[in-house]
Amino acid sequence: EAQVTQNPRYLITVTGKKLTVTCSQNMNHEYMSWYRQDPGLGLRQIYYSMNVEVTDKGDVPEGYKVSRKEKRNFPLILESPSPNQTSLYFCASSEGPAGEQQYFGPGTRLTVT
Amino acid sequence: GQQVMQIPQYQHVQEGEDFTTYCNSSTTLSNIQWYKQRPGGHPVFLIQLVKSGEVKKQKRLTFQFGEAKKNSSLHITATQTTDVGTYFCAGPGTNAGKSTFGDGTTLTVKP
């Protein structure tokens, strides 16, 4: 079954404690993205990747890092989480550029206290 | 930078009534996509529009892309409770991989 998986699905952490949210897709897609979703603000792109070792900033990259060492995986790293990063995070992948259909993971709800 | 705006933010309808959400971009789009997110779920792709003036239908859903390729709409005829959710439009950015979503329209349907 074609899918995008994220882990963990829920995470409560404290300010400053480094964390990683994993994302994996089994569709051999070139493009992957991370979004955060906040009430009233829709989906905002954090980072995206066009292929292995090729990443670029989205609209809200501050406080986040990503890496793309393998085609299927695109982890999101918060080196020093802060409360304003409390949000719902989605990973997505697509066969082509962002104009193509994106497949979203189930989401990770992060709370930073 | 590119902005994509959607109105209304919320829409409450009685089951059987029609519903429309509008999407406006600050720049011309090469294409536009529509997604639906059920409560507690993740966005799911509905459709992509590419051509100026394009109209596509999916059962009770009608999607339009404006002539200038800067606006789009989604119209649902005779809403059902299964239509509940948030509808997003999305457009590609200037860089491959960049994507901008509208803020979404949340539809609630009263039985």
PDB file of C-alpha atoms in Angstrom:
ATOM      1  CA  GLU A   1       0.000   0.000   0.000  1.00  0.00           C
ATOM      2  CA  ALA A   2       1.340   3.409  -1.028  1.00  0.00           C
ATOM      3  CA  GLN A   3       1.816   5.498   2.069  1.00  0.00           C
ATOM      4  CA  VAL A   4       3.695   8.132   3.992  1.00  0.00           C
ATOM      5  CA  THR A   5       4.434   7.253   7.599  1.00  0.00           C
ATOM      6  CA  GLN A   6       5.429   9.571  10.424  1.00  0.00           C
ATOM      7  CA  ASN A   7       6.673   8.853  13.909  1.00  0.00           C
ATOM      8  CA  PRO A   8       5.851   9.622  16.577  1.00  0.00           C
ATOM      9  CA  ARG A   9       2.205  10.525  16.115  1.00  0.00           C
ATOM     10  CA  TYR A  10       2.091  12.412  19.398  1.00  0.00           C
ATOM     11  CA  LEU A  11       4.917  13.967  21.362  1.00  0.00           C
ATOM     12  CA  ILE A  12       5.055  16.120  24.469  1.00  0.00           C
ATOM     13  CA  THR A  13       8.448  17.535  25.269  1.00  0.00           C
ATOM     14  CA  VAL A  14      10.144  20.359  27.130  1.00  0.00           C
ATOM     15  CA  THR A  15      11.810  23.470  25.846  1.00  0.00           C
ATOM     16  CA  GLY A  16      15.322  22.886  24.574  1.00  0.00           C
ATOM     17  CA  LYS A  17      15.251  19.097  24.358  1.00  0.00           C
ATOM     18  CA  LYS A  18      16.294  18.053  20.859  1.00  0.00           C
ATOM     19  CA  LEU A  19      13.845  15.891  18.971  1.00  0.00           C
ATOM     20  CA  THR A  20      13.442  14.245  15.600  1.00  0.00           C
ATOM     21  CA  VAL A  21      10.234  13.422  13.766  1.00  0.00           C
ATOM     22  CA  THR A  22      10.731  10.736  11.164  1.00  0.00           C
ATOM     23  CA  CYS A  23       9.018  10.548   7.792  1.00  0.00           C
ATOM     24  CA  SER A  24       9.188   7.723   5.308  1.00  0.00           C
ATOM     25  CA  GLN A  25       7.478   7.092   1.972  1.00  0.00           C
ATOM     26  CA  ASN A  26       7.323   3.889  -0.054  1.00  0.00           C
ATOM     27  CA  MET A  27       6.381   5.384  -3.427  1.00  0.00           C
ATOM     28  CA  ASN A  28       9.903   6.214  -4.647  1.00  0.00           C
ATOM     29  CA  HIS A  29       8.925   9.881  -4.804  1.00  0.00           C
ATOM     30  CA  GLU A  30      11.551  12.492  -5.609  1.00  0.00           C
ATOM     31  CA  TYR A  31       9.943  15.343  -3.685  1.00  0.00           C
ATOM     32  CA  MET A  32       9.207  15.518   0.018  1.00  0.00           C
ATOM     33  CA  SER A  33       8.049  18.352   2.255  1.00  0.00           C
ATOM     34  CA  TRP A  34       7.324  19.223   5.846  1.00  0.00           C
ATOM     35  CA  TYR A  35       4.387  21.408   6.816  1.00  0.00           C
ATOM     36  CA  ARG A  36       3.057  22.746  10.062  1.00  0.00           C
ATOM     37  CA  GLN A  37      -0.613  23.380  10.603  1.00  0.00           C
ATOM     38  CA  ASP A  38      -1.865  25.925  13.103  1.00  0.00           C
ATOM     39  CA  PRO A  39      -5.460  27.054  13.650  1.00  0.00           C
ATOM     40  CA  GLY A  40      -6.441  29.738  11.168  1.00  0.00           C
ATOM     41  CA  LEU A  41      -3.075  29.601   9.389  1.00  0.00           C
ATOM     42  CA  GLY A  42      -3.553  26.648   7.103  1.00  0.00           C
ATOM     43  CA  LEU A  43      -0.570  24.572   6.073  1.00  0.00           C
ATOM     44  CA  ARG A  44       2.769  26.325   5.969  1.00  0.00           C
ATOM     45  CA  GLN A  45       5.738  24.716   4.300  1.00  0.00           C
ATOM     46  CA  ILE A  46       8.799  24.386   6.518  1.00  0.00           C
ATOM     47  CA  TYR A  47      11.321  22.677   4.269  1.00  0.00           C
ATOM     48  CA  TYR A  48      11.227  20.668   1.102  1.00  0.00           C
ATOM     49  CA  SER A  49      13.544  18.315  -0.716  1.00  0.00           C
ATOM     50  CA  MET A  50      13.809  17.703  -4.421  1.00  0.00           C
ATOM     51  CA  ASN A  51      16.057  14.660  -4.160  1.00  0.00           C
ATOM     52  CA  VAL A  52      18.691  13.034  -2.007  1.00  0.00           C
ATOM     53  CA  GLU A  53      20.974  15.673  -0.488  1.00  0.00           C
ATOM     54  CA  VAL A  54      18.935  18.495  -2.048  1.00  0.00           C
ATOM     55  CA  THR A  55      16.843  20.522   0.383  1.00  0.00           C
ATOM     56  CA  ASP A  56      15.563  24.075   0.529  1.00  0.00           C
ATOM     57  CA  LYS A  57      13.704  26.374   2.868  1.00  0.00           C
ATOM     58  CA  GLY A  58       9.982  26.812   2.753  1.00  0.00           C
ATOM     59  CA  ASP A  59       8.059  29.695   4.285  1.00  0.00           C
ATOM     60  CA  VAL A  60       8.743  29.001   7.965  1.00  0.00           C
ATOM     61  CA  PRO A  61      12.156  27.272   8.309  1.00  0.00           C
ATOM     62  CA  GLU A  62      13.397  29.013  11.469  1.00  0.00           C
ATOM     63  CA  GLY A  63      14.105  26.572  14.292  1.00  0.00           C
ATOM     64  CA  TYR A  64      14.018  23.484  12.084  1.00  0.00           C
ATOM     65  CA  LYS A  65      16.525  21.328  10.245  1.00  0.00           C
ATOM     66  CA  VAL A  66      16.055  18.542   7.751  1.00  0.00           C
ATOM     67  CA  SER A  67      18.188  15.984   5.983  1.00  0.00           C
ATOM     68  CA  ARG A  68      17.660  13.730   2.985  1.00  0.00           C
ATOM     69  CA  LYS A  69      20.281  11.009   3.037  1.00  0.00           C
ATOM     70  CA  GLU A  70      18.000   8.410   1.507  1.00  0.00           C
ATOM     71  CA  LYS A  71      15.246   8.870  -1.013  1.00  0.00           C
ATOM     72  CA  ARG A  72      12.543   7.373   1.182  1.00  0.00           C
ATOM     73  CA  ASN A  73      13.312   9.249   4.423  1.00  0.00           C
ATOM     74  CA  PHE A  74      13.051  12.918   5.307  1.00  0.00           C
ATOM     75  CA  PRO A  75      13.391  13.537   9.049  1.00  0.00           C
ATOM     76  CA  LEU A  76      12.505  16.851  10.680  1.00  0.00           C
ATOM     77  CA  ILE A  77      14.854  17.933  13.451  1.00  0.00           C
ATOM     78  CA  LEU A  78      14.144  20.471  16.171  1.00  0.00           C
ATOM     79  CA  GLU A  79      17.509  21.195  17.781  1.00  0.00           C
ATOM     80  CA  SER A  80      16.098  23.321  20.602  1.00  0.00           C
ATOM     81  CA  PRO A  81      12.298  23.232  20.577  1.00  0.00           C
ATOM     82  CA  SER A  82      10.374  26.199  21.911  1.00  0.00           C
ATOM     83  CA  PRO A  83       6.682  26.546  22.845  1.00  0.00           C
ATOM     84  CA  ASN A  84       5.934  28.407  19.605  1.00  0.00           C
ATOM     85  CA  GLN A  85       6.755  25.200  17.765  1.00  0.00           C
ATOM     86  CA  THR A  86       3.776  23.491  19.339  1.00  0.00           C
ATOM     87  CA  SER A  87       1.818  22.478  16.279  1.00  0.00           C
ATOM     88  CA  LEU A  88       0.526  19.691  14.059  1.00  0.00           C
ATOM     89  CA  TYR A  89       3.201  18.588  11.597  1.00  0.00           C
ATOM     90  CA  PHE A  90       2.653  16.836   8.281  1.00  0.00           C
ATOM     91  CA  CYS A  91       5.137  15.201   5.988  1.00  0.00           C
ATOM     92  CA  ALA A  92       4.220  14.911   2.318  1.00  0.00           C
ATOM     93  CA  SER A  93       5.705  13.414  -0.807  1.00  0.00           C
ATOM     94  CA  SER A  94       5.081  13.787  -4.520  1.00  0.00           C
ATOM     95  CA  GLU A  95       6.393  12.277  -7.703  1.00  0.00           C
ATOM     96  CA  GLY A  96       7.175  15.644  -9.216  1.00  0.00           C
ATOM     97  CA  PRO A  97       7.452  19.292  -8.182  1.00  0.00           C
ATOM     98  CA  ALA A  98       4.964  20.863  -5.795  1.00  0.00           C
ATOM     99  CA  GLY A  99       2.412  21.257  -8.566  1.00  0.00           C
ATOM    100  CA  GLU A 100       1.975  17.511  -8.529  1.00  0.00           C
ATOM    101  CA  GLN A 101      -0.337  15.612  -6.215  1.00  0.00           C
ATOM    102  CA  GLN A 102       1.065  15.453  -2.716  1.00  0.00           C
ATOM    103  CA  TYR A 103       0.533  12.456  -0.431  1.00  0.00           C
ATOM    104  CA  PHE A 104       0.410  13.370   3.228  1.00  0.00           C
ATOM    105  CA  GLY A 105       1.380  11.399   6.277  1.00  0.00           C
ATOM    106  CA  PRO A 106      -0.996  11.030   9.240  1.00  0.00           C
ATOM    107  CA  GLY A 107       0.524  13.933  11.148  1.00  0.00           C
ATOM    108  CA  THR A 108       2.510  14.409  14.333  1.00  0.00           C
ATOM    109  CA  ARG A 109       1.035  16.489  17.111  1.00  0.00           C
ATOM    110  CA  LEU A 110       3.859  18.144  19.019  1.00  0.00           C
ATOM    111  CA  THR A 111       3.506  19.987  22.296  1.00  0.00           C
ATOM    112  CA  VAL A 112       6.478  21.880  23.713  1.00  0.00           C
ATOM    113  CA  THR A 113       6.123  23.031  27.322  1.00  0.00           C
TER     114      THR A 113
ATOM    115  CA  GLY B   1       6.253  36.300  -1.678  1.00  0.00           C
ATOM    116  CA  GLN B   2       3.362  34.423  -3.156  1.00  0.00           C
ATOM    117  CA  GLN B   3       0.142  34.504  -1.184  1.00  0.00           C
ATOM    118  CA  VAL B   4      -2.890  32.308  -1.553  1.00  0.00           C
ATOM    119  CA  MET B   5      -6.055  33.444   0.187  1.00  0.00           C
ATOM    120  CA  GLN B   6      -9.237  31.529   0.736  1.00  0.00           C
ATOM    121  CA  ILE B   7     -12.686  32.674   1.716  1.00  0.00           C
ATOM    122  CA  PRO B   8     -14.723  32.113   3.704  1.00  0.00           C
ATOM    123  CA  GLN B   9     -12.770  30.749   6.659  1.00  0.00           C
ATOM    124  CA  TYR B  10     -15.828  28.927   7.973  1.00  0.00           C
ATOM    125  CA  GLN B  11     -19.124  27.903   6.434  1.00  0.00           C
ATOM    126  CA  HIS B  12     -22.033  26.303   8.232  1.00  0.00           C
ATOM    127  CA  VAL B  13     -24.778  24.870   6.057  1.00  0.00           C
ATOM    128  CA  GLN B  14     -27.881  22.787   6.405  1.00  0.00           C
ATOM    129  CA  GLU B  15     -27.633  19.403   4.753  1.00  0.00           C
ATOM    130  CA  GLY B  16     -28.812  19.744   1.182  1.00  0.00           C
ATOM    131  CA  GLU B  17     -27.650  23.338   0.760  1.00  0.00           C
ATOM    132  CA  ASP B  18     -24.877  24.259  -1.645  1.00  0.00           C
ATOM    133  CA  PHE B  19     -21.393  25.367  -0.609  1.00  0.00           C
ATOM    134  CA  THR B  20     -18.671  27.329  -2.356  1.00  0.00           C
ATOM    135  CA  THR B  21     -15.129  28.209  -1.341  1.00  0.00           C
ATOM    136  CA  TYR B  22     -12.953  30.670  -3.231  1.00  0.00           C
ATOM    137  CA  CYS B  23      -9.214  30.787  -3.642  1.00  0.00           C
ATOM    138  CA  ASN B  24      -7.228  33.823  -4.825  1.00  0.00           C
ATOM    139  CA  SER B  25      -3.523  33.982  -5.570  1.00  0.00           C
ATOM    140  CA  SER B  26      -1.361  37.078  -5.614  1.00  0.00           C
ATOM    141  CA  THR B  27       0.466  35.659  -8.640  1.00  0.00           C
ATOM    142  CA  THR B  28      -0.445  33.685 -11.745  1.00  0.00           C
ATOM    143  CA  LEU B  29      -0.365  29.971 -11.079  1.00  0.00           C
ATOM    144  CA  SER B  30       0.780  27.244 -13.444  1.00  0.00           C
ATOM    145  CA  ASN B  31      -1.764  24.991 -11.786  1.00  0.00           C
ATOM    146  CA  ILE B  32      -3.861  24.737  -8.659  1.00  0.00           C
ATOM    147  CA  GLN B  33      -4.717  21.811  -6.470  1.00  0.00           C
ATOM    148  CA  TRP B  34      -7.537  21.176  -4.043  1.00  0.00           C
ATOM    149  CA  TYR B  35      -7.302  19.042  -0.912  1.00  0.00           C
ATOM    150  CA  LYS B  36      -9.797  17.911   1.707  1.00  0.00           C
ATOM    151  CA  GLN B  37      -8.947  17.297   5.334  1.00  0.00           C
ATOM    152  CA  ARG B  38     -11.486  15.471   7.458  1.00  0.00           C
ATOM    153  CA  PRO B  39     -11.581  16.348  11.168  1.00  0.00           C
ATOM    154  CA  GLY B  40      -8.609  14.673  12.846  1.00  0.00           C
ATOM    155  CA  GLY B  41      -7.212  13.541   9.503  1.00  0.00           C
ATOM    156  CA  HIS B  42      -4.616  14.558   6.996  1.00  0.00           C
ATOM    157  CA  PRO B  43      -5.052  16.459   3.714  1.00  0.00           C
ATOM    158  CA  VAL B  44      -6.123  14.281   0.821  1.00  0.00           C
ATOM    159  CA  PHE B  45      -5.722  15.323  -2.775  1.00  0.00           C
ATOM    160  CA  LEU B  46      -8.946  15.974  -4.665  1.00  0.00           C
ATOM    161  CA  ILE B  47      -7.986  17.430  -8.022  1.00  0.00           C
ATOM    162  CA  GLN B  48      -5.534  19.505 -10.044  1.00  0.00           C
ATOM    163  CA  LEU B  49      -6.517  22.209 -12.519  1.00  0.00           C
ATOM    164  CA  VAL B  50      -4.039  23.308 -15.153  1.00  0.00           C
ATOM    165  CA  LYS B  51      -5.741  25.152 -17.992  1.00  0.00           C
ATOM    166  CA  SER B  52      -7.118  28.661 -17.974  1.00  0.00           C
ATOM    167  CA  GLY B  53     -10.900  28.542 -17.513  1.00  0.00           C
ATOM    168  CA  GLU B  54     -10.847  24.821 -16.781  1.00  0.00           C
ATOM    169  CA  VAL B  55     -13.879  23.244 -15.131  1.00  0.00           C
ATOM    170  CA  LYS B  56     -13.811  19.758 -13.667  1.00  0.00           C
ATOM    171  CA  LYS B  57     -16.505  17.797 -11.905  1.00  0.00           C
ATOM    172  CA  GLN B  58     -16.373  14.998  -9.400  1.00  0.00           C
ATOM    173  CA  LYS B  59     -19.928  13.883  -8.642  1.00  0.00           C
ATOM    174  CA  ARG B  60     -21.369  16.793  -6.606  1.00  0.00           C
ATOM    175  CA  LEU B  61     -18.092  18.758  -6.589  1.00  0.00           C
ATOM    176  CA  THR B  62     -17.314  21.310  -9.310  1.00  0.00           C
ATOM    177  CA  PHE B  63     -13.881  22.897  -9.562  1.00  0.00           C
ATOM    178  CA  GLN B  64     -13.059  25.969 -11.631  1.00  0.00           C
ATOM    179  CA  PHE B  65      -9.793  27.661 -12.561  1.00  0.00           C
ATOM    180  CA  GLY B  66     -10.056  31.314 -13.493  1.00  0.00           C
ATOM    181  CA  GLU B  67      -9.236  32.690 -16.910  1.00  0.00           C
ATOM    182  CA  ALA B  68      -6.281  34.616 -15.514  1.00  0.00           C
ATOM    183  CA  LYS B  69      -5.124  31.549 -13.542  1.00  0.00           C
ATOM    184  CA  LYS B  70      -5.107  33.571 -10.337  1.00  0.00           C
ATOM    185  CA  ASN B  71      -8.301  32.302  -8.771  1.00  0.00           C
ATOM    186  CA  SER B  72     -10.222  29.110  -8.341  1.00  0.00           C
ATOM    187  CA  SER B  73     -13.381  27.838  -6.720  1.00  0.00           C
ATOM    188  CA  LEU B  74     -14.831  24.634  -5.369  1.00  0.00           C
ATOM    189  CA  HIS B  75     -18.592  24.242  -5.372  1.00  0.00           C
ATOM    190  CA  ILE B  76     -20.450  21.423  -3.663  1.00  0.00           C
ATOM    191  CA  THR B  77     -24.047  20.833  -4.679  1.00  0.00           C
ATOM    192  CA  ALA B  78     -26.503  19.525  -2.106  1.00  0.00           C
ATOM    193  CA  THR B  79     -24.059  19.023   0.748  1.00  0.00           C
ATOM    194  CA  GLN B  80     -24.076  15.843   2.785  1.00  0.00           C
ATOM    195  CA  THR B  81     -22.683  15.173   6.241  1.00  0.00           C
ATOM    196  CA  THR B  82     -19.810  13.312   4.597  1.00  0.00           C
ATOM    197  CA  ASP B  83     -18.663  16.618   3.081  1.00  0.00           C
ATOM    198  CA  VAL B  84     -17.637  17.927   6.506  1.00  0.00           C
ATOM    199  CA  GLY B  85     -14.004  18.986   6.700  1.00  0.00           C
ATOM    200  CA  THR B  86     -11.552  21.659   5.695  1.00  0.00           C
ATOM    201  CA  TYR B  87     -10.925  22.352   2.031  1.00  0.00           C
ATOM    202  CA  PHE B  88      -7.592  23.761   0.953  1.00  0.00           C
ATOM    203  CA  CYS B  89      -6.343  25.111  -2.323  1.00  0.00           C
ATOM    204  CA  ALA B  90      -2.622  25.010  -3.069  1.00  0.00           C
ATOM    205  CA  GLY B  91      -0.404  26.474  -5.705  1.00  0.00           C
ATOM    206  CA  PRO B  92       3.209  25.798  -6.694  1.00  0.00           C
ATOM    207  CA  GLY B  93       5.849  28.359  -5.861  1.00  0.00           C
ATOM    208  CA  THR B  94       8.528  29.770  -8.100  1.00  0.00           C
ATOM    209  CA  ASN B  95      10.989  27.071  -7.060  1.00  0.00           C
ATOM    210  CA  ALA B  96      10.327  23.412  -7.813  1.00  0.00           C
ATOM    211  CA  GLY B  97       9.218  21.808  -4.589  1.00  0.00           C
ATOM    212  CA  LYS B  98       7.811  25.024  -3.136  1.00  0.00           C
ATOM    213  CA  SER B  99       4.105  24.951  -2.377  1.00  0.00           C
ATOM    214  CA  THR B 100       1.741  27.521  -0.903  1.00  0.00           C
ATOM    215  CA  PHE B 101      -1.547  26.532   0.675  1.00  0.00           C
ATOM    216  CA  GLY B 102      -4.528  28.712   1.340  1.00  0.00           C
ATOM    217  CA  ASP B 103      -5.735  28.974   4.936  1.00  0.00           C
ATOM    218  CA  GLY B 104      -8.607  26.625   4.187  1.00  0.00           C
ATOM    219  CA  THR B 105     -12.384  26.760   4.475  1.00  0.00           C
ATOM    220  CA  THR B 106     -13.915  24.644   7.210  1.00  0.00           C
ATOM    221  CA  LEU B 107     -17.314  23.281   6.286  1.00  0.00           C
ATOM    222  CA  THR B 108     -19.787  22.018   8.842  1.00  0.00           C
ATOM    223  CA  VAL B 109     -23.045  20.415   7.767  1.00  0.00           C
ATOM    224  CA  LYS B 110     -26.076  20.262   9.995  1.00  0.00           C
ATOM    225  CA  PRO B 111     -28.235  17.189   9.390  1.00  0.00           C
TER     226      PRO B 111
END
